[in-house]
mmCIF file of C-alpha atoms in Angstrom:
data_model
loop_
_atom_site.group_PDB
_atom_site.id
_atom_site.type_symbol
_atom_site.label_atom_id
_atom_site.label_comp_id
_atom_site.label_asym_id
_atom_site.label_seq_id
_atom_site.Cartn_x
_atom_site.Cartn_y
_atom_site.Cartn_z
ATOM 1 C CA UNK A 491 0.000 0.000 0.000
ATOM 2 C CA UNK A 492 1.533 3.337 -0.962
ATOM 3 C CA UNK A 493 0.979 6.662 0.776
ATOM 4 C CA UNK A 494 -0.457 9.539 -1.254
ATOM 5 C CA UNK A 495 2.090 12.111 -2.384
ATOM 6 C CA UNK A 496 2.422 15.213 -0.272
ATOM 7 C CA UNK A 497 1.561 18.498 -1.911
ATOM 8 C CA UNK A 498 3.542 21.642 -1.159
ATOM 9 C CA UNK A 499 0.755 23.063 0.985
ATOM 10 C CA UNK A 500 0.700 19.961 3.182
ATOM 11 C CA UNK A 501 4.373 20.078 4.223
ATOM 12 C CA UNK A 502 6.163 16.872 5.076
ATOM 13 C CA UNK A 503 3.561 15.459 7.462
ATOM 14 C CA UNK A 504 0.208 15.392 5.679
ATOM 15 C CA UNK A 505 -1.368 13.209 8.366
ATOM 16 C CA UNK A 506 -0.609 15.462 11.358
ATOM 17 C CA UNK A 507 -4.146 16.817 11.241
ATOM 18 C CA UNK A 508 -5.266 13.286 12.225
ATOM 19 C CA UNK A 509 -3.556 13.643 15.649
ATOM 20 C CA UNK A 510 -5.814 13.463 18.725
ATOM 21 C CA UNK A 511 -7.301 16.764 19.860
ATOM 22 C CA UNK A 512 -6.075 16.300 23.466
ATOM 23 C CA UNK A 513 -2.512 17.194 22.553
ATOM 24 C CA UNK A 514 -0.329 17.474 25.683
ATOM 25 C CA UNK A 515 2.755 19.075 24.092
ATOM 26 C CA UNK A 516 3.573 22.565 25.299
ATOM 27 C CA UNK A 517 2.870 25.286 22.692
ATOM 28 C CA UNK A 518 6.607 26.084 22.333
ATOM 29 C CA UNK A 519 7.183 22.532 21.113
ATOM 30 C CA UNK A 520 4.480 22.433 18.465
ATOM 31 C CA UNK A 521 5.827 25.062 16.093
ATOM 32 C CA UNK A 522 9.024 26.299 14.496
ATOM 33 C CA UNK A 523 10.766 29.356 15.918
ATOM 34 C CA UNK A 524 12.444 32.061 13.841
ATOM 35 C CA UNK A 525 15.001 34.138 15.689
ATOM 36 C CA UNK A 526 15.961 37.154 13.557
ATOM 37 C CA UNK A 527 19.571 38.357 13.486
ATOM 38 C CA UNK A 528 18.468 41.618 15.131
ATOM 39 C CA UNK A 529 16.784 39.693 17.966
ATOM 40 C CA UNK A 530 19.813 37.801 19.330
ATOM 41 C CA UNK A 531 19.951 37.854 23.139
ATOM 42 C CA UNK A 532 23.117 39.287 24.727
ATOM 43 C CA UNK A 533 21.904 38.338 28.218
ATOM 44 C CA UNK A 534 23.891 35.083 28.314
ATOM 45 C CA UNK A 535 27.063 33.736 29.955
ATOM 46 C CA UNK A 536 30.094 35.799 28.950
ATOM 47 C CA UNK A 537 33.881 35.542 28.937
ATOM 48 C CA UNK A 538 36.244 38.492 28.897
ATOM 49 C CA UNK A 539 37.481 39.347 25.399
ATOM 50 C CA UNK A 540 34.454 38.053 23.532
ATOM 51 C CA UNK A 541 30.744 38.758 23.280
ATOM 52 C CA UNK A 542 28.170 35.937 23.059
ATOM 53 C CA UNK A 543 24.629 36.297 21.733
ATOM 54 C CA UNK A 544 22.043 33.540 22.173
ATOM 55 C CA UNK A 545 19.852 32.616 19.229
ATOM 56 C CA UNK A 546 18.409 29.243 20.231
ATOM 57 C CA UNK A 547 18.080 28.578 23.971
ATOM 58 C CA UNK A 548 15.525 27.654 26.575
ATOM 59 C CA UNK A 549 14.732 31.348 26.997
ATOM 60 C CA UNK A 550 14.431 32.272 23.312
ATOM 61 C CA UNK A 551 12.858 29.161 21.806
ATOM 62 C CA UNK A 552 12.047 26.693 24.577
ATOM 63 C CA UNK A 553 15.016 24.471 23.677
ATOM 64 C CA UNK A 554 15.674 21.701 26.186
ATOM 65 C CA UNK A 555 18.864 20.076 24.853
ATOM 66 C CA UNK A 556 20.511 22.634 22.582
ATOM 67 C CA UNK A 557 22.033 26.097 22.730
ATOM 68 C CA UNK A 558 23.083 27.965 19.613
ATOM 69 C CA UNK A 559 24.353 31.461 19.179
ATOM 70 C CA UNK A 560 26.933 33.836 17.799
ATOM 71 C CA UNK A 561 30.224 35.017 19.276
ATOM 72 C CA UNK A 562 32.332 38.017 18.321
ATOM 73 C CA UNK A 563 35.997 37.384 19.168
ATOM 74 C CA UNK A 564 38.236 40.211 20.405
ATOM 75 C CA UNK A 565 42.058 40.038 20.216
ATOM 76 C CA UNK A 566 42.042 37.457 23.052
ATOM 77 C CA UNK A 567 39.419 35.908 25.301
ATOM 78 C CA UNK A 568 39.874 34.702 28.849
ATOM 79 C CA UNK A 569 40.581 31.024 29.451
ATOM 80 C CA UNK A 570 37.416 29.002 29.961
ATOM 81 C CA UNK A 571 35.607 25.704 29.366
ATOM 82 C CA UNK A 572 31.969 24.746 28.778
ATOM 83 C CA UNK A 573 31.361 22.174 31.507
ATOM 84 C CA UNK A 574 29.794 18.893 30.401
ATOM 85 C CA UNK A 575 28.577 20.475 27.170
ATOM 86 C CA UNK A 576 29.976 19.511 23.767
ATOM 87 C CA UNK A 577 30.557 22.597 21.625
ATOM 88 C CA UNK A 578 30.601 22.879 17.830
ATOM 89 C CA UNK A 579 31.904 26.082 16.250
ATOM 90 C CA UNK A 580 31.443 27.323 12.681
ATOM 91 C CA UNK A 581 33.589 30.255 11.529
ATOM 92 C CA UNK A 582 31.552 32.900 9.697
ATOM 93 C CA UNK A 583 34.208 35.595 9.272
ATOM 94 C CA UNK A 584 37.782 36.375 10.195
ATOM 95 C CA UNK A 585 40.555 33.952 11.135
ATOM 96 C CA UNK A 586 40.082 33.180 14.834
ATOM 97 C CA UNK A 587 42.580 30.977 16.634
ATOM 98 C CA UNK A 588 41.489 28.407 19.189
ATOM 99 C CA UNK A 589 44.152 27.762 21.831
ATOM 100 C CA UNK A 590 44.427 24.808 24.221
ATOM 101 C CA UNK A 591 47.155 22.816 26.005
ATOM 102 C CA UNK A 592 47.864 19.265 24.866
ATOM 103 C CA UNK A 593 49.674 16.976 27.296
ATOM 104 C CA UNK A 594 51.701 15.071 24.695
ATOM 105 C CA UNK A 595 54.989 14.714 26.567
ATOM 106 C CA UNK A 596 56.839 15.835 29.664
ATOM 107 C CA UNK A 597 55.383 19.332 29.465
ATOM 108 C CA UNK A 598 51.996 20.402 28.112
ATOM 109 C CA UNK A 599 52.288 22.026 24.671
ATOM 110 C CA UNK A 600 50.215 25.020 23.586
ATOM 111 C CA UNK A 601 48.287 24.169 20.419
ATOM 112 C CA UNK A 602 46.758 26.843 18.162
ATOM 113 C CA UNK A 603 44.113 25.951 15.608
ATOM 114 C CA UNK A 604 43.827 28.764 13.050
ATOM 115 C CA UNK A 605 40.408 28.689 11.435
ATOM 116 C CA UNK A 606 39.034 30.345 8.312
ATOM 117 C CA UNK A 607 35.498 31.176 7.174
ATOM 118 C CA UNK A 608 33.568 27.978 6.528
ATOM 119 C CA UNK A 609 35.711 25.926 8.926
ATOM 120 C CA UNK A 610 34.514 24.026 11.998
ATOM 121 C CA UNK A 611 36.013 23.366 15.449
ATOM 122 C CA UNK A 612 34.841 20.760 17.996
ATOM 123 C CA UNK A 613 35.442 21.404 21.706
ATOM 124 C CA UNK A 614 34.907 18.342 23.949
ATOM 125 C CA UNK A 615 33.410 18.785 27.446
ATOM 126 C CA UNK A 616 35.600 20.382 30.135
ATOM 127 C CA UNK A 617 38.502 21.202 27.743
ATOM 128 C CA UNK A 618 40.041 24.535 28.785
ATOM 129 C CA UNK A 619 40.655 26.851 25.839
ATOM 130 C CA UNK A 620 40.501 30.418 24.641
ATOM 131 C CA UNK A 621 39.731 32.194 21.398
ATOM 132 C CA UNK A 622 41.976 34.803 19.845
ATOM 133 C CA UNK A 623 41.640 37.131 16.895
ATOM 134 C CA UNK A 624 45.169 37.933 15.690
ATOM 135 C CA UNK A 625 43.876 40.537 13.194
ATOM 136 C CA UNK A 626 41.530 42.953 15.005
ATOM 137 C CA UNK A 627 41.004 44.878 11.753
ATOM 138 C CA UNK A 628 39.044 41.836 10.503
ATOM 139 C CA UNK A 629 36.109 40.923 12.737
ATOM 140 C CA UNK A 630 36.048 37.279 13.789
ATOM 141 C CA UNK A 631 32.489 35.967 14.131
ATOM 142 C CA UNK A 632 31.606 32.346 14.887
ATOM 143 C CA UNK A 633 28.350 30.435 15.293
ATOM 144 C CA UNK A 634 28.288 28.092 18.271
ATOM 145 C CA UNK A 635 26.069 25.089 18.995
ATOM 146 C CA UNK A 636 26.139 23.320 22.361
ATOM 147 C CA UNK A 637 24.624 20.097 23.617
ATOM 148 C CA UNK A 638 23.028 21.911 26.553
ATOM 149 C CA UNK A 639 20.047 24.201 26.760
ATOM 150 C CA UNK A 640 22.031 27.215 27.928
ATOM 151 C CA UNK A 641 25.489 28.669 27.316
ATOM 152 C CA UNK A 642 27.603 26.988 29.982
ATOM 153 C CA UNK A 643 30.785 28.983 30.582
ATOM 154 C CA UNK A 644 33.283 28.323 33.352
ATOM 155 C CA UNK A 645 35.859 31.123 33.340
ATOM 156 C CA UNK A 646 39.317 30.017 34.492
ATOM 157 C CA UNK A 647 42.334 31.823 35.984
ATOM 158 C CA UNK A 648 44.686 30.015 33.557
ATOM 159 C CA UNK A 649 44.860 27.521 30.711
ATOM 160 C CA UNK A 650 45.656 23.934 31.759
ATOM 161 C CA UNK A 651 45.875 20.536 30.069
ATOM 162 C CA UNK A 652 43.409 17.778 30.812
ATOM 163 C CA UNK A 653 44.837 14.746 32.647
ATOM 164 C CA UNK A 654 46.040 11.979 30.300
ATOM 165 C CA UNK A 655 42.857 9.950 30.990
ATOM 166 C CA UNK A 656 40.718 12.906 29.869
ATOM 167 C CA UNK A 657 38.738 12.856 33.092
ATOM 168 C CA UNK A 658 38.409 15.429 35.801
ATOM 169 C CA UNK A 659 38.715 19.152 35.546
ATOM 170 C CA UNK A 660 39.632 22.240 37.488
ATOM 171 C CA UNK A 661 37.393 25.223 37.681
#
């Protein structure tokens, strides 16, 4: 038995109108949310040397498991990590550098990842790092997505390497 084709006006779920009337889903979770660029929320966790703006969060869209926003990188941010949250970064403009310490020998080594527009960076949970913009004449803007509902930021007094087992953290 084949399903009838969906017409453009029906969207991708033509049978949703058959759902029971006693829907228990909260109104925020029954529709799409459009957050305009001029409506980004600057009232979010911050780190010195950068400015974060929330687009998708519990506050702006009712998100329960995701945070997404935009960050403008100054010449250098403070050292920080994002707790248990995984962080994905997409570079929109500029050439930001992402700095962390890698414990690959007797002494931790500073590693710098220089990114370009269109590039991506993945930051695992609890990994201390900082962002830098070596060319302040070119604005560095990145889009960030996190596996938590809000922007978790733990500002640190210094950059440190994770233990060899990857567990534990300071902060």
